[in-house]
Amino acid sequence: MEQLLVLMDDGYVPWETFKGVFLSKYLPTDLCKQKHKVFLDLKQRGMFVGEYTTKFNELLKYWPQY
């Protein structure tokens, strides 16, 4: 089911609304599921803190509700 964008009185769409509609339309469900699994399994292991943080933030964009 396709979501519709609803404009506010000032003519703008709230960011969260736009993001939800955009991601549901252009982010393949299979890719999202795969990235969720990688995100949940992410461990620092031998990575430096900066590397881990970068990887964490990269994967987090596939799970925007968190």
GROMACS .gro file of C-alpha atoms in nm:
model
   66
    1MET     CA    1   0.000   0.000   0.000
    2GLU     CA    2   0.145   0.335  -0.102
    3GLN     CA    3   0.155   0.610   0.158
    4LEU     CA    4   0.068   0.966   0.068
    5LEU     CA    5   0.254   1.278   0.169
    6VAL     CA    6   0.036   1.525   0.356
    7LEU     CA    7   0.141   1.887   0.347
    8MET     CA    8   0.130   2.098   0.661
    9ASP     CA    9  -0.047   2.436   0.656
   10ASP     CA   10   0.283   2.603   0.566
   11GLY     CA   11   0.323   2.377   0.260
   12TYR     CA   12   0.595   2.155   0.406
   13VAL     CA   13   0.605   1.783   0.477
   14PRO     CA   14   0.744   1.682   0.818
   15TRP     CA   15   1.083   1.513   0.784
   16GLU     CA   16   0.978   1.191   0.959
   17THR     CA   17   0.676   1.157   0.729
   18PHE     CA   18   0.886   1.214   0.418
   19LYS     CA   19   1.156   0.975   0.535
   20GLY     CA   20   0.905   0.699   0.607
   21VAL     CA   21   0.737   0.730   0.268
   22PHE     CA   22   1.069   0.756   0.084
   23LEU     CA   23   1.227   0.455   0.255
   24SER     CA   24   0.920   0.237   0.210
   25LYS     CA   25   0.920   0.317  -0.163
   26TYR     CA   26   1.292   0.305  -0.246
   27LEU     CA   27   1.457   0.075   0.011
   28PRO     CA   28   1.419  -0.292  -0.089
   29THR     CA   29   1.272  -0.501   0.193
   30ASP     CA   30   1.528  -0.781   0.145
   31LEU     CA   31   1.820  -0.540   0.177
   32CYS     CA   32   1.665  -0.387   0.487
   33LYS     CA   33   1.621  -0.730   0.650
   34GLN     CA   34   1.980  -0.823   0.566
   35LYS     CA   35   2.114  -0.498   0.714
   36HIS     CA   36   1.899  -0.546   1.028
   37LYS     CA   37   2.063  -0.884   1.086
   38VAL     CA   38   2.413  -0.742   1.035
   39PHE     CA   39   2.324  -0.456   1.273
   40LEU     CA   40   2.198  -0.690   1.545
   41ASP     CA   41   2.505  -0.916   1.506
   42LEU     CA   42   2.754  -0.626   1.507
   43LYS     CA   43   3.035  -0.669   1.758
   44GLN     CA   44   3.341  -0.449   1.806
   45ARG     CA   45   3.581  -0.745   1.798
   46GLY     CA   46   3.912  -0.620   1.653
   47MET     CA   47   3.785  -0.283   1.529
   48PHE     CA   48   3.894   0.046   1.676
   49VAL     CA   49   3.618   0.244   1.846
   50GLY     CA   50   3.602   0.488   1.552
   51GLU     CA   51   3.568   0.204   1.300
   52TYR     CA   52   3.295   0.041   1.507
   53THR     CA   53   3.110   0.371   1.543
   54THR     CA   54   3.126   0.430   1.168
   55LYS     CA   55   2.994   0.080   1.093
   56PHE     CA   56   2.722   0.117   1.360
   57ASN     CA   57   2.604   0.450   1.216
   58GLU     CA   58   2.616   0.316   0.859
   59LEU     CA   59   2.391   0.023   0.953
   60LEU     CA   60   2.164   0.239   1.168
   61LYS     CA   61   2.034   0.423   0.861
   62TYR     CA   62   1.862   0.098   0.757
   63TRP     CA   63   1.678   0.090   1.089
   64PRO     CA   64   1.563   0.452   1.126
   65GLN     CA   65   1.319   0.388   1.414
   66TYR     CA   66   1.624   0.333   1.639
   0.00000   0.00000   0.00000
